[in-house]
Amino acid sequence: MLSPDMEPQRAEAYQRLRQQELIAEFGLFALRGDSLQPSLDEVCRVAADGLDVPFAKVLRFLPGENAFLVQAGVGWHAGVVGHARLGADLESPAGYAFRTGRPVISNHLTEEARFRTPALLVEHGVRRALNMLIGSGQAVPYGVLEVDSGDRTDFEPRDIAFLQALANVIAAVADRQARQVALAHSEAMLQSVFESSPDCIKVLRGDGTLVRMNHNGLCLMEIDDFAKVANCPWEKLWPADQAEHVRAAIRAARQTGIGHFEAFCPTTKGTPKWWDVLVAPLGGQGEDEQFVAISRDVTDRVKAVEAKDALLRQQDLLMREVHHRIRNSLQLVHTLLQLQAGHVNDGGARAHLAEAARRVLTVAAVHKRLYEGNDVTEADLATYLGGLLDDLRGSLSDEIVGRPIHLSTESLMLSPDKLTSLGLIVTELVTNALKYGHGTVSVSVQPLGKVARIAVEDEGQGFPADFDPVRSRGLGMRLLLTLARKPDGVRVDRGVPWGRIVVEMPLG
């Protein structure tokens, strides 16, 4: 038989054992629940039962109001739970526990000098309170678990352990609930983006098989039922010659974080389409590895580019036809002038007609060289002049015997207008050097900013002392002055003992 002194100890041991059972039962209850509120209601009942008090409540912190809301409770008047608000500052027991993270025992609220007693406690005759923080270590704790009594013996430090265990369980449940809400919100957002995207979005397993496809993607690919392609290798939806692009994109996404390609793939009903495709990892390892593939329909863009290319090819073909006809027309004019010269008895007139025929042939040669390349918008200066002089050698075979022609210039892309003028100047100067000079003919063309300097010299005695290009009445010299666009653009170099003439033509 126990002595009277042992009765309080046995009662204390029984209470602590009962508290352990309540903690275990509540833990199972909270873990099985899907929502937070039932656990909050239950923890108030368990706390009141375990500490043998009439009042318990969960205070949820409201950051926007800097106050507590009585979220759950037992023993309180109707209208308190879910509506009553308490201060969350350091002047209240609950606010102090929330702000400092330390449990607060107040056994004499009517005489308490540290805190003010909330009106809610006074109205219910509460004289003693124990407050415990819910969510220690969290950035923003959930709130406070509080038990209250009016006539119970004082709360003791050993009561803190029981209430702390309950608060820890509630903190874990609240954190789990917050994570579930955040995850559901995130999944809802992803689902919204997934379904609202105008592109064809697919989720792939690590082996490239299809897991999901959004509604717009099914429409774009003309797939009536995703079940028909579910778990099918993505590459099987592509033509056989494009399958390697698909595999390479997945490999690139796995290795570098992004895979990209553009390729042709008809829909399941045969509609031809072009796709711009991005592949990126979604996470996971091994069997859990997944990728997202975003395919954008770029058929209209590809068709527009193809139509533009076809139009450009057609324009190029038409331009070449026009140039061919111009060349033929010039050749015809040259032939007619030669025929006319053959029927003229006057020597002077015959010479003028022959000279005119030669100049027409020169223009034809310049035109031919300019437009026989692949690009009719510009051509290389060195290549163009080299070919032009080759043509000139062929057309002046009699005059060029034993007369080498050397060209010195540089590679520079110029427009057809500039090359035409340069070609006419070089042809006129070289023809004159072959006709009136002697020995080797040297041609130098130097681009100097906004002008091109053309110098042609030979090994003859040079121009007469009284020769002035500006006063010359010859057709060739007047042509040079016109192309130079200024009176001093054509000059004879008197600083050398041989024939040398320099023309400066604007390039701007």
PDB file of C-alpha atoms in Angstrom, residues 108-382:
ATOM      1  CA  HIS A 108      -1.114  35.338 -11.978  1.00  0.00           C
ATOM      2  CA  LEU A 109      -2.542  37.306 -14.874  1.00  0.00           C
ATOM      3  CA  THR A 110      -4.453  39.662 -12.582  1.00  0.00           C
ATOM      4  CA  GLU A 111      -1.179  40.613 -10.925  1.00  0.00           C
ATOM      5  CA  GLU A 112       1.032  40.258 -14.041  1.00  0.00           C
ATOM      6  CA  ALA A 113       3.397  43.216 -14.458  1.00  0.00           C
ATOM      7  CA  ARG A 114       5.125  41.946 -17.605  1.00  0.00           C
ATOM      8  CA  PHE A 115       2.083  41.823 -19.874  1.00  0.00           C
ATOM      9  CA  ARG A 116      -1.402  43.199 -20.221  1.00  0.00           C
ATOM     10  CA  THR A 117      -4.203  40.666 -19.889  1.00  0.00           C
ATOM     11  CA  PRO A 118      -6.258  40.416 -23.111  1.00  0.00           C
ATOM     12  CA  ALA A 119      -9.925  41.311 -22.660  1.00  0.00           C
ATOM     13  CA  LEU A 120     -10.922  37.907 -24.042  1.00  0.00           C
ATOM     14  CA  LEU A 121      -9.213  36.187 -21.090  1.00  0.00           C
ATOM     15  CA  VAL A 122     -10.748  38.539 -18.562  1.00  0.00           C
ATOM     16  CA  GLU A 123     -14.223  37.908 -19.978  1.00  0.00           C
ATOM     17  CA  HIS A 124     -13.762  34.148 -19.485  1.00  0.00           C
ATOM     18  CA  GLY A 125     -12.254  34.403 -16.011  1.00  0.00           C
ATOM     19  CA  VAL A 126      -8.831  33.175 -17.073  1.00  0.00           C
ATOM     20  CA  ARG A 127      -6.146  33.674 -14.397  1.00  0.00           C
ATOM     21  CA  ARG A 128      -3.388  31.406 -15.695  1.00  0.00           C
ATOM     22  CA  ALA A 129      -1.989  30.862 -19.232  1.00  0.00           C
ATOM     23  CA  LEU A 130       0.731  28.900 -20.968  1.00  0.00           C
ATOM     24  CA  ASN A 131       1.775  30.018 -24.495  1.00  0.00           C
ATOM     25  CA  MET A 132       3.909  28.016 -26.928  1.00  0.00           C
ATOM     26  CA  LEU A 133       5.186  29.092 -30.357  1.00  0.00           C
ATOM     27  CA  ILE A 134       4.020  27.024 -33.352  1.00  0.00           C
ATOM     28  CA  GLY A 135       6.697  26.869 -36.032  1.00  0.00           C
ATOM     29  CA  SER A 136       9.995  27.575 -34.329  1.00  0.00           C
ATOM     30  CA  GLY A 137      12.739  28.048 -36.928  1.00  0.00           C
ATOM     31  CA  GLN A 138      10.359  28.976 -39.730  1.00  0.00           C
ATOM     32  CA  ALA A 139      10.683  32.332 -41.507  1.00  0.00           C
ATOM     33  CA  VAL A 140       7.140  33.248 -40.463  1.00  0.00           C
ATOM     34  CA  PRO A 141       5.824  30.929 -37.703  1.00  0.00           C
ATOM     35  CA  TYR A 142       2.225  29.810 -37.911  1.00  0.00           C
ATOM     36  CA  GLY A 143       1.200  31.259 -34.545  1.00  0.00           C
ATOM     37  CA  VAL A 144       0.784  30.264 -30.911  1.00  0.00           C
ATOM     38  CA  LEU A 145      -0.769  27.305 -29.043  1.00  0.00           C
ATOM     39  CA  GLU A 146      -2.236  28.506 -25.719  1.00  0.00           C
ATOM     40  CA  VAL A 147      -3.909  26.763 -22.774  1.00  0.00           C
ATOM     41  CA  ASP A 148      -5.775  28.773 -20.120  1.00  0.00           C
ATOM     42  CA  SER A 149      -7.244  28.076 -16.663  1.00  0.00           C
ATOM     43  CA  GLY A 150      -9.245  29.906 -14.086  1.00  0.00           C
ATOM     44  CA  ASP A 151      -8.866  27.825 -10.943  1.00  0.00           C
ATOM     45  CA  ARG A 152      -6.281  25.143 -11.767  1.00  0.00           C
ATOM     46  CA  THR A 153      -3.084  24.929  -9.845  1.00  0.00           C
ATOM     47  CA  ASP A 154      -0.156  26.770 -11.368  1.00  0.00           C
ATOM     48  CA  PHE A 155       1.338  25.720 -14.697  1.00  0.00           C
ATOM     49  CA  GLU A 156       4.801  24.244 -14.212  1.00  0.00           C
ATOM     50  CA  PRO A 157       7.868  24.103 -16.444  1.00  0.00           C
ATOM     51  CA  ARG A 158       7.273  20.375 -16.970  1.00  0.00           C
ATOM     52  CA  ASP A 159       3.944  21.248 -18.647  1.00  0.00           C
ATOM     53  CA  ILE A 160       5.961  22.972 -21.349  1.00  0.00           C
ATOM     54  CA  ALA A 161       7.256  19.670 -22.771  1.00  0.00           C
ATOM     55  CA  PHE A 162       3.734  18.385 -23.417  1.00  0.00           C
ATOM     56  CA  LEU A 163       2.567  21.587 -25.075  1.00  0.00           C
ATOM     57  CA  GLN A 164       5.836  21.829 -27.062  1.00  0.00           C
ATOM     58  CA  ALA A 165       5.300  18.349 -28.489  1.00  0.00           C
ATOM     59  CA  LEU A 166       1.789  19.251 -29.606  1.00  0.00           C
ATOM     60  CA  ALA A 167       3.002  22.552 -31.101  1.00  0.00           C
ATOM     61  CA  ASN A 168       5.723  20.723 -33.030  1.00  0.00           C
ATOM     62  CA  VAL A 169       3.179  18.362 -34.571  1.00  0.00           C
ATOM     63  CA  ILE A 170       0.938  21.288 -35.562  1.00  0.00           C
ATOM     64  CA  ALA A 171       3.949  23.099 -37.049  1.00  0.00           C
ATOM     65  CA  ALA A 172       4.781  20.054 -39.168  1.00  0.00           C
ATOM     66  CA  VAL A 173       1.184  19.703 -40.324  1.00  0.00           C
ATOM     67  CA  ALA A 174       0.920  23.429 -41.115  1.00  0.00           C
ATOM     68  CA  ASP A 175       4.188  23.289 -43.064  1.00  0.00           C
ATOM     69  CA  ARG A 176       3.000  20.214 -44.958  1.00  0.00           C
ATOM     70  CA  GLN A 177      -0.285  21.930 -45.737  1.00  0.00           C
ATOM     71  CA  ALA A 178       1.507  25.074 -46.960  1.00  0.00           C
ATOM     72  CA  ARG A 179       3.745  22.982 -49.190  1.00  0.00           C
ATOM     73  CA  GLN A 180       0.754  21.092 -50.573  1.00  0.00           C
ATOM     74  CA  VAL A 181      -1.042  24.370 -51.332  1.00  0.00           C
ATOM     75  CA  ALA A 182       2.064  25.796 -52.977  1.00  0.00           C
ATOM     76  CA  LEU A 183       2.567  22.597 -54.961  1.00  0.00           C
ATOM     77  CA  ALA A 184      -1.075  22.538 -56.034  1.00  0.00           C
ATOM     78  CA  HIS A 185      -0.832  26.189 -57.036  1.00  0.00           C
ATOM     79  CA  SER A 186       2.389  25.520 -58.943  1.00  0.00           C
ATOM     80  CA  GLU A 187       0.888  22.495 -60.668  1.00  0.00           C
ATOM     81  CA  ALA A 188      -2.226  24.507 -61.529  1.00  0.00           C
ATOM     82  CA  MET A 189      -0.068  27.237 -63.038  1.00  0.00           C
ATOM     83  CA  LEU A 190       1.987  24.712 -64.980  1.00  0.00           C
ATOM     84  CA  GLN A 191      -1.170  23.010 -66.178  1.00  0.00           C
ATOM     85  CA  SER A 192      -2.604  26.369 -67.218  1.00  0.00           C
ATOM     86  CA  VAL A 193       0.566  27.232 -69.143  1.00  0.00           C
ATOM     87  CA  PHE A 194       0.701  23.713 -70.553  1.00  0.00           C
ATOM     88  CA  GLU A 195      -2.851  23.831 -71.886  1.00  0.00           C
ATOM     89  CA  SER A 196      -2.986  27.500 -72.906  1.00  0.00           C
ATOM     90  CA  SER A 197       0.203  27.459 -74.965  1.00  0.00           C
ATOM     91  CA  PRO A 198      -0.429  27.759 -78.710  1.00  0.00           C
ATOM     92  CA  ASP A 199       2.506  25.419 -79.333  1.00  0.00           C
ATOM     93  CA  CYS A 200       2.626  21.645 -79.283  1.00  0.00           C
ATOM     94  CA  ILE A 201       3.989  20.766 -75.819  1.00  0.00           C
ATOM     95  CA  LYS A 202       4.949  17.236 -74.904  1.00  0.00           C
ATOM     96  CA  VAL A 203       6.310  15.600 -71.765  1.00  0.00           C
ATOM     97  CA  LEU A 204       8.766  12.799 -72.524  1.00  0.00           C
ATOM     98  CA  ARG A 205      10.357  10.083 -70.447  1.00  0.00           C
ATOM     99  CA  GLY A 206      14.106   9.747 -70.447  1.00  0.00           C
ATOM    100  CA  ASP A 207      13.868   7.116 -73.203  1.00  0.00           C
ATOM    101  CA  GLY A 208      11.963   9.554 -75.432  1.00  0.00           C
ATOM    102  CA  THR A 209       8.491   8.017 -75.090  1.00  0.00           C
ATOM    103  CA  LEU A 210       5.440  10.281 -74.846  1.00  0.00           C
ATOM    104  CA  VAL A 211       3.828  10.895 -71.441  1.00  0.00           C
ATOM    105  CA  ARG A 212       1.580  13.879 -72.108  1.00  0.00           C
ATOM    106  CA  MET A 213       0.623  16.304 -74.883  1.00  0.00           C
ATOM    107  CA  ASN A 214      -1.396  19.494 -74.502  1.00  0.00           C
ATOM    108  CA  HIS A 215      -4.730  20.013 -76.253  1.00  0.00           C
ATOM    109  CA  ASN A 216      -3.373  22.533 -78.767  1.00  0.00           C
ATOM    110  CA  GLY A 217      -0.565  20.119 -79.587  1.00  0.00           C
ATOM    111  CA  LEU A 218      -3.061  17.356 -80.334  1.00  0.00           C
ATOM    112  CA  CYS A 219      -4.930  19.754 -82.635  1.00  0.00           C
ATOM    113  CA  LEU A 220      -1.750  20.891 -84.398  1.00  0.00           C
ATOM    114  CA  MET A 221      -0.667  17.290 -84.964  1.00  0.00           C
ATOM    115  CA  GLU A 222      -4.242  16.298 -85.878  1.00  0.00           C
ATOM    116  CA  ILE A 223      -4.300  13.545 -83.233  1.00  0.00           C
ATOM    117  CA  ASP A 224      -7.872  12.659 -82.280  1.00  0.00           C
ATOM    118  CA  ASP A 225      -6.991  10.706 -79.131  1.00  0.00           C
ATOM    119  CA  PHE A 226      -3.712  10.911 -77.193  1.00  0.00           C
ATOM    120  CA  ALA A 227      -4.142   7.265 -76.166  1.00  0.00           C
ATOM    121  CA  LYS A 228      -3.200   6.372 -79.732  1.00  0.00           C
ATOM    122  CA  VAL A 229       0.325   7.777 -79.253  1.00  0.00           C
ATOM    123  CA  ALA A 230       0.770   7.494 -75.470  1.00  0.00           C
ATOM    124  CA  ASN A 231       3.987   5.667 -74.524  1.00  0.00           C
ATOM    125  CA  CYS A 232       5.030   5.757 -78.191  1.00  0.00           C
ATOM    126  CA  PRO A 233       8.604   6.903 -78.982  1.00  0.00           C
ATOM    127  CA  TRP A 234       8.402  10.557 -79.981  1.00  0.00           C
ATOM    128  CA  GLU A 235      10.735   9.980 -82.911  1.00  0.00           C
ATOM    129  CA  LYS A 236       8.146   7.615 -84.454  1.00  0.00           C
ATOM    130  CA  LEU A 237       5.916  10.640 -85.134  1.00  0.00           C
ATOM    131  CA  TRP A 238       8.666  12.062 -87.383  1.00  0.00           C
ATOM    132  CA  PRO A 239       9.785  10.958 -90.839  1.00  0.00           C
ATOM    133  CA  ALA A 240      12.575   8.395 -90.679  1.00  0.00           C
ATOM    134  CA  ASP A 241      15.159  10.858 -92.010  1.00  0.00           C
ATOM    135  CA  GLN A 242      14.373  13.285 -89.151  1.00  0.00           C
ATOM    136  CA  ALA A 243      14.569  10.774 -86.281  1.00  0.00           C
ATOM    137  CA  GLU A 244      18.236  11.504 -85.616  1.00  0.00           C
ATOM    138  CA  HIS A 245      17.367  15.194 -85.052  1.00  0.00           C
ATOM    139  CA  VAL A 246      14.985  14.095 -82.298  1.00  0.00           C
ATOM    140  CA  ARG A 247      17.536  11.819 -80.621  1.00  0.00           C
ATOM    141  CA  ALA A 248      20.269  14.459 -80.880  1.00  0.00           C
ATOM    142  CA  ALA A 249      18.008  17.108 -79.275  1.00  0.00           C
ATOM    143  CA  ILE A 250      17.277  14.836 -76.295  1.00  0.00           C
ATOM    144  CA  ARG A 251      20.995  14.087 -75.899  1.00  0.00           C
ATOM    145  CA  ALA A 252      21.814  17.799 -76.042  1.00  0.00           C
ATOM    146  CA  ALA A 253      19.118  18.605 -73.468  1.00  0.00           C
ATOM    147  CA  ARG A 254      20.523  15.961 -71.137  1.00  0.00           C
ATOM    148  CA  GLN A 255      24.119  17.166 -71.555  1.00  0.00           C
ATOM    149  CA  THR A 256      23.811  20.949 -71.919  1.00  0.00           C
ATOM    150  CA  GLY A 257      20.288  21.780 -70.735  1.00  0.00           C
ATOM    151  CA  ILE A 258      18.797  22.611 -74.142  1.00  0.00           C
ATOM    152  CA  GLY A 259      18.304  20.902 -77.479  1.00  0.00           C
ATOM    153  CA  HIS A 260      17.083  22.608 -80.633  1.00  0.00           C
ATOM    154  CA  PHE A 261      16.352  21.760 -84.243  1.00  0.00           C
ATOM    155  CA  GLU A 262      14.056  22.746 -87.096  1.00  0.00           C
ATOM    156  CA  ALA A 263      12.638  20.064 -89.374  1.00  0.00           C
ATOM    157  CA  PHE A 264       9.735  18.902 -91.501  1.00  0.00           C
ATOM    158  CA  CYS A 265       7.106  16.595 -90.031  1.00  0.00           C
ATOM    159  CA  PRO A 266       3.605  16.018 -91.421  1.00  0.00           C
ATOM    160  CA  THR A 267       0.654  15.579 -89.071  1.00  0.00           C
ATOM    161  CA  THR A 268      -0.870  12.166 -88.431  1.00  0.00           C
ATOM    162  CA  LYS A 269      -3.333  12.953 -91.227  1.00  0.00           C
ATOM    163  CA  GLY A 270      -0.600  13.922 -93.688  1.00  0.00           C
ATOM    164  CA  THR A 271      -0.789  17.726 -93.541  1.00  0.00           C
ATOM    165  CA  PRO A 272       2.734  18.999 -94.347  1.00  0.00           C
ATOM    166  CA  LYS A 273       4.234  21.149 -91.578  1.00  0.00           C
ATOM    167  CA  TRP A 274       7.562  22.568 -90.472  1.00  0.00           C
ATOM    168  CA  TRP A 275       8.458  22.763 -86.777  1.00  0.00           C
ATOM    169  CA  ASP A 276      10.911  24.740 -84.660  1.00  0.00           C
ATOM    170  CA  VAL A 277      11.629  22.483 -81.662  1.00  0.00           C
ATOM    171  CA  LEU A 278      13.156  23.088 -78.208  1.00  0.00           C
ATOM    172  CA  VAL A 279      13.859  20.261 -75.744  1.00  0.00           C
ATOM    173  CA  ALA A 280      14.739  20.846 -72.067  1.00  0.00           C
ATOM    174  CA  PRO A 281      15.034  18.617 -68.982  1.00  0.00           C
ATOM    175  CA  LEU A 282      12.223  18.574 -66.400  1.00  0.00           C
ATOM    176  CA  GLY A 283      14.327  16.799 -63.789  1.00  0.00           C
ATOM    177  CA  GLY A 284      14.522  13.339 -62.329  1.00  0.00           C
ATOM    178  CA  GLN A 285      17.097  10.596 -62.660  1.00  0.00           C
ATOM    179  CA  GLY A 286      16.995   7.154 -64.199  1.00  0.00           C
ATOM    180  CA  GLU A 287      13.432   5.932 -64.627  1.00  0.00           C
ATOM    181  CA  ASP A 288      12.108   9.257 -63.265  1.00  0.00           C
ATOM    182  CA  GLU A 289      13.954  11.383 -65.840  1.00  0.00           C
ATOM    183  CA  GLN A 290      11.643  13.551 -67.952  1.00  0.00           C
ATOM    184  CA  PHE A 291      11.946  16.169 -70.697  1.00  0.00           C
ATOM    185  CA  VAL A 292       9.647  18.827 -72.122  1.00  0.00           C
ATOM    186  CA  ALA A 293       9.562  19.304 -75.897  1.00  0.00           C
ATOM    187  CA  ILE A 294       8.028  22.481 -77.338  1.00  0.00           C
ATOM    188  CA  SER A 295       7.288  22.371 -81.067  1.00  0.00           C
ATOM    189  CA  ARG A 296       6.240  25.588 -82.752  1.00  0.00           C
ATOM    190  CA  ASP A 297       4.479  25.421 -86.107  1.00  0.00           C
ATOM    191  CA  VAL A 298       6.624  27.562 -88.455  1.00  0.00           C
ATOM    192  CA  THR A 299       5.060  26.313 -91.678  1.00  0.00           C
ATOM    193  CA  ASP A 300       3.843  29.787 -92.689  1.00  0.00           C
ATOM    194  CA  ARG A 301       7.300  31.251 -92.109  1.00  0.00           C
ATOM    195  CA  VAL A 302       9.002  28.502 -94.108  1.00  0.00           C
ATOM    196  CA  LYS A 303       6.487  28.892 -96.931  1.00  0.00           C
ATOM    197  CA  ALA A 304       7.041  32.656 -96.928  1.00  0.00           C
ATOM    198  CA  VAL A 305      10.805  32.162 -97.148  1.00  0.00           C
ATOM    199  CA  GLU A 306      10.369  29.615 -99.932  1.00  0.00           C
ATOM    200  CA  ALA A 307       8.038  31.974-101.803  1.00  0.00           C
ATOM    201  CA  LYS A 308      10.538  34.808-101.368  1.00  0.00           C
ATOM    202  CA  ASP A 309      13.385  32.614-102.617  1.00  0.00           C
ATOM    203  CA  ALA A 310      11.286  31.532-105.608  1.00  0.00           C
ATOM    204  CA  LEU A 311      10.479  35.166-106.381  1.00  0.00           C
ATOM    205  CA  LEU A 312      14.141  36.118-106.126  1.00  0.00           C
ATOM    206  CA  ARG A 313      15.095  33.250-108.439  1.00  0.00           C
ATOM    207  CA  GLN A 314      12.440  34.381-110.897  1.00  0.00           C
ATOM    208  CA  GLN A 315      13.644  37.976-110.699  1.00  0.00           C
ATOM    209  CA  ASP A 316      17.222  36.832-111.196  1.00  0.00           C
ATOM    210  CA  LEU A 317      16.158  34.788-114.216  1.00  0.00           C
ATOM    211  CA  LEU A 318      14.310  37.769-115.690  1.00  0.00           C
ATOM    212  CA  MET A 319      17.280  40.058-115.063  1.00  0.00           C
ATOM    213  CA  ARG A 320      19.613  37.635-116.789  1.00  0.00           C
ATOM    214  CA  GLU A 321      17.220  37.434-119.726  1.00  0.00           C
ATOM    215  CA  VAL A 322      17.144  41.235-119.928  1.00  0.00           C
ATOM    216  CA  HIS A 323      20.939  41.453-119.828  1.00  0.00           C
ATOM    217  CA  HIS A 324      21.219  38.722-122.434  1.00  0.00           C
ATOM    218  CA  ARG A 325      18.948  40.695-124.762  1.00  0.00           C
ATOM    219  CA  ILE A 326      20.873  43.901-124.101  1.00  0.00           C
ATOM    220  CA  ARG A 327      24.109  42.139-124.960  1.00  0.00           C
ATOM    221  CA  ASN A 328      22.577  40.747-128.148  1.00  0.00           C
ATOM    222  CA  SER A 329      21.256  44.186-129.069  1.00  0.00           C
ATOM    223  CA  LEU A 330      24.671  45.746-128.585  1.00  0.00           C
ATOM    224  CA  GLN A 331      26.205  43.021-130.702  1.00  0.00           C
ATOM    225  CA  LEU A 332      23.607  43.735-133.395  1.00  0.00           C
ATOM    226  CA  VAL A 333      24.399  47.457-133.321  1.00  0.00           C
ATOM    227  CA  HIS A 334      28.105  46.651-133.597  1.00  0.00           C
ATOM    228  CA  THR A 335      27.455  44.448-136.631  1.00  0.00           C
ATOM    229  CA  LEU A 336      25.285  47.081-138.329  1.00  0.00           C
ATOM    230  CA  LEU A 337      27.943  49.757-137.806  1.00  0.00           C
ATOM    231  CA  GLN A 338      30.578  47.507-139.291  1.00  0.00           C
ATOM    232  CA  LEU A 339      28.349  46.743-142.304  1.00  0.00           C
ATOM    233  CA  GLN A 340      27.669  50.435-142.763  1.00  0.00           C
ATOM    234  CA  ALA A 341      31.360  51.233-142.594  1.00  0.00           C
ATOM    235  CA  GLY A 342      31.992  48.697-145.340  1.00  0.00           C
ATOM    236  CA  HIS A 343      29.599  50.544-147.719  1.00  0.00           C
ATOM    237  CA  VAL A 344      31.021  54.035-147.108  1.00  0.00           C
ATOM    238  CA  ASN A 345      33.576  55.324-149.605  1.00  0.00           C
ATOM    239  CA  ASP A 346      34.675  58.317-147.537  1.00  0.00           C
ATOM    240  CA  GLY A 347      37.715  57.307-145.497  1.00  0.00           C
ATOM    241  CA  GLY A 348      36.986  59.690-142.630  1.00  0.00           C
ATOM    242  CA  ALA A 349      33.386  58.584-142.292  1.00  0.00           C
ATOM    243  CA  ARG A 350      34.421  54.951-142.497  1.00  0.00           C
ATOM    244  CA  ALA A 351      36.953  55.500-139.670  1.00  0.00           C
ATOM    245  CA  HIS A 352      34.310  57.157-137.476  1.00  0.00           C
ATOM    246  CA  LEU A 353      31.880  54.296-138.033  1.00  0.00           C
ATOM    247  CA  ALA A 354      34.573  51.752-137.228  1.00  0.00           C
ATOM    248  CA  GLU A 355      35.425  53.671-134.045  1.00  0.00           C
ATOM    249  CA  ALA A 356      31.758  53.757-133.056  1.00  0.00           C
ATOM    250  CA  ALA A 357      31.486  50.007-133.666  1.00  0.00           C
ATOM    251  CA  ARG A 358      34.503  49.433-131.434  1.00  0.00           C
ATOM    252  CA  ARG A 359      33.026  51.514-128.630  1.00  0.00           C
ATOM    253  CA  VAL A 360      29.741  49.629-128.833  1.00  0.00           C
ATOM    254  CA  LEU A 361      31.708  46.395-128.583  1.00  0.00           C
ATOM    255  CA  THR A 362      33.500  47.824-125.529  1.00  0.00           C
ATOM    256  CA  VAL A 363      30.184  48.618-123.854  1.00  0.00           C
ATOM    257  CA  ALA A 364      28.983  45.079-124.646  1.00  0.00           C
ATOM    258  CA  ALA A 365      32.113  43.590-123.081  1.00  0.00           C
ATOM    259  CA  VAL A 366      31.715  45.728-119.949  1.00  0.00           C
ATOM    260  CA  HIS A 367      28.055  44.675-119.650  1.00  0.00           C
ATOM    261  CA  LYS A 368      28.841  40.988-120.188  1.00  0.00           C
ATOM    262  CA  ARG A 369      31.497  40.860-117.493  1.00  0.00           C
ATOM    263  CA  LEU A 370      29.346  42.739-115.020  1.00  0.00           C
ATOM    264  CA  TYR A 371      26.247  40.520-115.191  1.00  0.00           C
ATOM    265  CA  GLU A 372      27.644  37.064-115.845  1.00  0.00           C
ATOM    266  CA  GLY A 373      28.335  36.376-112.126  1.00  0.00           C
ATOM    267  CA  ASN A 374      25.947  34.899-109.575  1.00  0.00           C
ATOM    268  CA  ASP A 375      25.324  38.212-107.806  1.00  0.00           C
ATOM    269  CA  VAL A 376      23.869  41.020-109.885  1.00  0.00           C
ATOM    270  CA  THR A 377      23.861  43.495-106.989  1.00  0.00           C
ATOM    271  CA  GLU A 378      27.646  43.767-106.610  1.00  0.00           C
ATOM    272  CA  ALA A 379      30.875  42.258-107.907  1.00  0.00           C
ATOM    273  CA  ASP A 380      34.551  42.117-107.011  1.00  0.00           C
ATOM    274  CA  LEU A 381      36.668  44.868-108.594  1.00  0.00           C
ATOM    275  CA  ALA A 382      39.786  42.774-109.195  1.00  0.00           C
TER     276      ALA A 382
END
